[in-house]
Amino acid sequence: MNIFAPIGRAFFLFLAQIGRLTMFTVQAISHIVRPPIYWYAVFQQLMRIGYFSLPVVGLTAFFTGGALALQIYLGGNRYGAEAIVPQIVVLGITRELGPVIAGLMVAGRVSAAIAAEIGTMRVTEQIDALTTLATNPIKYLVVPRLVAAVISMPILVAIADSIGVFGGYVVATQTLGFSGGIYLKNTVDFMKTEDVVSGLYKAATFGFIIALMGCYNGFNSRGGAQGVGAATTNAVVSSSILILAANYVLTSLLFAK
Amino acid sequence: MTPKIELRGVKKRFGPKVVLDGIDLVVNPGESLVIIGGSGTGKSVTIKSVLGILRPDAGQIFVDGEEVTHVSGRGRDRVLKKFGMLFQSAALFDSLPVWENVAFGLIQGRGVGRKAAREIAIKKLAQVGLGAEVANLSPSELSGGMQKRVGLARAIAADPEIIFFDEPTTGLDPIMADIINSLIVNTVKDVGATTLSITHDMVSARKIAHRIAMLYKGKIIWHGPVADIDKSGNEYVDQFIHGRAEGPIKMEVKA
Ligand SMILES: Nc1ncnc2c1ncn2[C@@H]1O[C@H](COP(=O)(O)OP(=O)(O)OP(=O)(O)O)[C@@H](O)[C@H]1O
Ligand SMILES: [Mg+2]
């Protein structure tokens, strides 16, 4: 048997998949720029994607900030540089960890939920029913989720940044013997607008990825409960990978000197 | 007279499996056509092709003389506004209460206000034997037969010119089935709607059909007025309407 045949077939399937995803993305964007937009659905999704993600995002940011402070202190200690904790915490949180941690948490929560919901609508013919009622499913289901995710993520990340810095502050002042006033002053002096803004650009991109992968996998799910389960897994895995890849690309673009 | 719906040589396959192998079918204005045929012969695929949910591989589909085979986007929406559809699985939106399901096409597609739409929805629910008390329930709180009737109310809510019923009486008790049959007959008679129904239920077929078409192996093998169904001279039709295991139609079961 020819070993190149299966490899070639897999490669073409992969290309076809990329093509389908591109088509889907173009369609979704074309519906965002063409009115009408279902604003009530956008509002509902803002609550589900943004508001209800606050607890998980806040908690993970807090612990991440705390652990970061601890590590920098221990690492810096070796060179007598432990005073640098506030500066590195705020840099690390705003540039990288805030957006990435929030992105991954929301990917797990939201893109899974979107894929499961839209996937169920697909396999129970609800999406076909929308079409027959002259309502475009992309406009009605995908656009509100994309818009809401792109709006929610920067807000969530801004909150995650604050809570992450606060987590570092709590650990530094409670267990590492930093004085609160000096810690805050160092944080504020060192923090740069570009660092925060770059994190918010990342956040918006991640929001788009999360909603897109949830919707795309849901829309293309096939064959009952098992198909919906597979779509949900694929949505989380693909959005997480894409977030990390996009994060690298954005970091190298935004901080290119 | 321009047919309301016409299919010419419509073919559809899924992978290697040929489902529709050249369907020719005409439905005239104000007519009630019933498609019969064994399970899995492609009856649902046929009506989904007309609606554009599935794209045929070959052939043409006309609605009011306009070719719609490859129409999409706004053009498709305009064509679909003529249609109402009852899905075999009801396909209710489980995130919306019953009344919003029924009123969906009115609110989203036709810009009717929510209050007026709700009143129409409750009237349509009454026509399918459901009281106002179910209006605020979620579809998952209903029995299978009740869901089917909500689907029926949704299909007729906007008084469409053409209505497709995919197994309207499956899952209903005989009395409710008869009420639904009468509802379909009256929709055709009073509103002048054109209907295309799919059923296995010969009692229902005889009551609602003007004409019957039988689908077998991807083709329409017989069609004629409902009065001729018992003297079709077609042994496939005879076997089907009398529900005999023995005959030219071989079910793929291994004994
Ligand atoms: N989306 C799809 N993908 C792949 N195969 C399909 C799809 N839809 C239908 N089929 C196949 O097409 C054939 C016809 O299906 P269809 O639903 O039209 O049957 P039917 O005549 O309506 O049967 P029933 O009376 O049981 O509802 C079946 O064999 C089915 O497996
Ligand atoms: Mg069917």
Short mmCIF file of C-alpha atoms in Angstrom, two decimals, chain B residues 44-205:
data_model
loop_
_atom_site.label_atom_id
_atom_site.label_comp_id
_atom_site.label_asym_id
_atom_site.label_seq_id
_atom_site.Cartn_x
_atom_site.Cartn_y
_atom_site.Cartn_z
CA SER B 44 -38.03 14.81 3.55
CA VAL B 45 -35.04 15.38 1.27
CA THR B 46 -37.44 16.31 -1.54
CA ILE B 47 -39.15 19.11 0.38
CA LYS B 48 -35.88 20.32 1.90
CA SER B 49 -34.56 20.67 -1.63
CA VAL B 50 -37.51 22.85 -2.62
CA LEU B 51 -36.90 25.06 0.42
CA GLY B 52 -33.19 25.38 -0.36
CA ILE B 53 -32.09 23.72 2.88
CA LEU B 54 -30.43 21.09 0.71
CA ARG B 55 -28.96 21.90 -2.70
CA PRO B 56 -29.88 19.43 -5.44
CA ASP B 57 -26.98 18.03 -7.49
CA ALA B 58 -28.96 18.32 -10.73
CA GLY B 59 -32.35 19.39 -12.00
CA GLN B 60 -34.46 22.50 -11.60
CA ILE B 61 -37.00 23.75 -9.09
CA PHE B 62 -39.60 26.40 -9.89
CA VAL B 63 -41.85 28.32 -7.52
CA ASP B 64 -44.59 30.36 -9.22
CA GLY B 65 -42.74 29.84 -12.49
CA GLU B 66 -39.52 31.39 -11.14
CA GLU B 67 -36.48 29.17 -11.07
CA VAL B 68 -35.21 29.07 -7.50
CA THR B 69 -32.74 26.17 -7.67
CA HIS B 70 -29.69 28.33 -7.05
CA VAL B 71 -31.25 31.40 -5.46
CA SER B 72 -29.67 32.41 -2.13
CA GLY B 73 -29.41 35.35 0.26
CA ARG B 74 -32.13 38.02 0.04
CA GLY B 75 -33.69 36.34 -3.00
CA ARG B 76 -34.07 33.11 -1.05
CA ASP B 77 -35.64 34.97 1.88
CA ARG B 78 -38.17 36.53 -0.48
CA VAL B 79 -39.11 33.10 -1.85
CA LEU B 80 -39.24 31.57 1.62
CA LYS B 81 -41.74 34.19 2.79
CA LYS B 82 -44.28 32.34 0.65
CA PHE B 83 -43.71 29.14 2.61
CA GLY B 84 -44.64 27.61 5.91
CA MET B 85 -42.96 24.39 6.99
CA LEU B 86 -43.75 21.78 9.60
CA PHE B 87 -40.63 19.74 10.29
CA GLN B 88 -40.88 16.01 10.91
CA SER B 89 -39.08 16.59 14.23
CA ALA B 90 -41.08 19.78 14.95
CA ALA B 91 -37.71 21.64 15.29
CA LEU B 92 -39.02 24.13 17.84
CA PHE B 93 -36.59 26.76 19.18
CA ASP B 94 -35.96 25.51 22.70
CA SER B 95 -34.64 28.88 23.89
CA LEU B 96 -37.97 30.58 23.22
CA PRO B 97 -41.40 30.08 24.83
CA VAL B 98 -44.12 28.39 22.80
CA TRP B 99 -45.88 31.57 21.73
CA GLU B 100 -42.65 33.14 20.44
CA ASN B 101 -41.98 30.00 18.46
CA VAL B 102 -45.35 30.37 16.76
CA ALA B 103 -44.91 34.13 16.29
CA PHE B 104 -41.26 33.95 15.16
CA GLY B 105 -41.89 34.46 11.45
CA LEU B 106 -44.29 37.32 12.18
CA ILE B 107 -41.91 39.17 14.51
CA GLN B 108 -38.59 38.56 12.73
CA GLY B 109 -39.66 38.23 9.12
CA ARG B 110 -42.63 40.56 8.86
CA GLY B 111 -42.04 43.16 11.55
CA VAL B 112 -45.31 42.53 13.42
CA GLY B 113 -45.27 44.01 16.95
CA ARG B 114 -44.79 41.56 19.81
CA LYS B 115 -48.20 42.19 21.33
CA ALA B 116 -50.12 41.70 18.09
CA ALA B 117 -47.94 38.70 17.22
CA ARG B 118 -48.71 37.09 20.56
CA GLU B 119 -52.45 37.41 19.94
CA ILE B 120 -52.12 35.79 16.53
CA ALA B 121 -49.99 33.04 18.08
CA ILE B 122 -52.63 32.25 20.68
CA LYS B 123 -55.30 32.11 17.99
CA LYS B 124 -53.19 29.70 15.92
CA LEU B 125 -52.49 27.57 18.99
CA ALA B 126 -56.23 27.31 19.58
CA GLN B 127 -56.67 26.03 16.00
CA VAL B 128 -54.34 23.12 16.75
CA GLY B 129 -56.13 22.37 20.01
CA LEU B 130 -53.73 24.03 22.44
CA GLY B 131 -54.97 26.47 25.08
CA ALA B 132 -53.47 29.82 26.00
CA GLU B 133 -51.94 28.23 29.10
CA VAL B 134 -49.21 26.55 27.04
CA ALA B 135 -48.18 29.85 25.44
CA ASN B 136 -45.59 30.68 28.07
CA LEU B 137 -44.22 27.16 28.52
CA SER B 138 -40.92 26.13 27.04
CA PRO B 139 -41.08 23.55 24.21
CA SER B 140 -39.23 21.01 26.38
CA GLU B 141 -42.19 21.02 28.78
CA LEU B 142 -44.53 19.69 26.09
CA SER B 143 -45.26 16.13 24.98
CA GLY B 144 -44.12 15.00 21.53
CA GLY B 145 -47.59 15.35 20.03
CA MET B 146 -48.00 18.81 21.55
CA GLN B 147 -44.65 19.89 20.10
CA LYS B 148 -45.80 18.70 16.71
CA ARG B 149 -48.92 20.81 16.99
CA VAL B 150 -46.91 23.88 18.02
CA GLY B 151 -44.78 23.25 14.91
CA LEU B 152 -47.99 23.14 12.91
CA ALA B 153 -49.18 26.43 14.42
CA ARG B 154 -45.81 27.96 13.54
CA ALA B 155 -46.10 26.72 9.94
CA ILE B 156 -49.50 28.35 9.43
CA ALA B 157 -48.93 31.45 11.60
CA ALA B 158 -48.12 33.88 8.80
CA ASP B 159 -50.89 32.52 6.52
CA PRO B 160 -48.36 31.45 3.86
CA GLU B 161 -49.34 30.66 0.28
CA ILE B 162 -47.58 27.31 0.34
CA ILE B 163 -47.32 24.97 3.32
CA PHE B 164 -45.23 21.82 3.66
CA PHE B 165 -46.28 19.30 6.27
CA ASP B 166 -43.74 16.60 7.05
CA GLU B 167 -45.77 13.85 8.73
CA PRO B 168 -48.34 16.13 10.39
CA THR B 169 -50.19 13.33 12.19
CA THR B 170 -47.32 11.11 13.32
CA GLY B 171 -47.33 10.83 17.10
CA LEU B 172 -50.90 12.07 17.52
CA ASP B 173 -53.85 10.08 18.85
CA PRO B 174 -56.51 9.21 16.21
CA ILE B 175 -58.91 11.92 17.32
CA MET B 176 -56.31 14.67 17.34
CA ALA B 177 -55.02 13.34 14.01
CA ASP B 178 -58.48 13.84 12.56
CA ILE B 179 -58.65 17.38 13.94
CA ILE B 180 -55.29 18.15 12.31
CA ASN B 181 -56.43 16.61 9.03
CA SER B 182 -59.50 18.86 9.06
CA LEU B 183 -57.30 21.85 9.83
CA ILE B 184 -55.17 21.09 6.78
CA VAL B 185 -58.23 20.59 4.59
CA ASN B 186 -59.69 23.90 5.79
CA THR B 187 -56.44 25.80 5.29
CA VAL B 188 -56.50 24.70 1.68
CA LYS B 189 -60.22 25.36 1.23
CA ASP B 190 -60.61 28.66 3.11
CA VAL B 191 -57.24 30.37 2.66
CA GLY B 192 -56.56 28.87 -0.76
CA ALA B 193 -53.13 27.67 0.31
CA THR B 194 -51.20 25.13 -1.71
CA THR B 195 -49.96 22.26 0.41
CA LEU B 196 -47.50 19.45 0.03
CA SER B 197 -47.68 16.86 2.76
CA ILE B 198 -45.72 13.76 3.56
CA THR B 199 -47.38 10.94 5.40
CA HIS B 200 -47.36 7.21 6.06
CA ASP B 201 -50.85 7.45 7.44
CA MET B 202 -53.21 6.39 4.63
CA VAL B 203 -56.29 7.57 6.53
CA SER B 204 -54.77 11.02 6.67
CA ALA B 205 -53.62 10.86 3.03
#
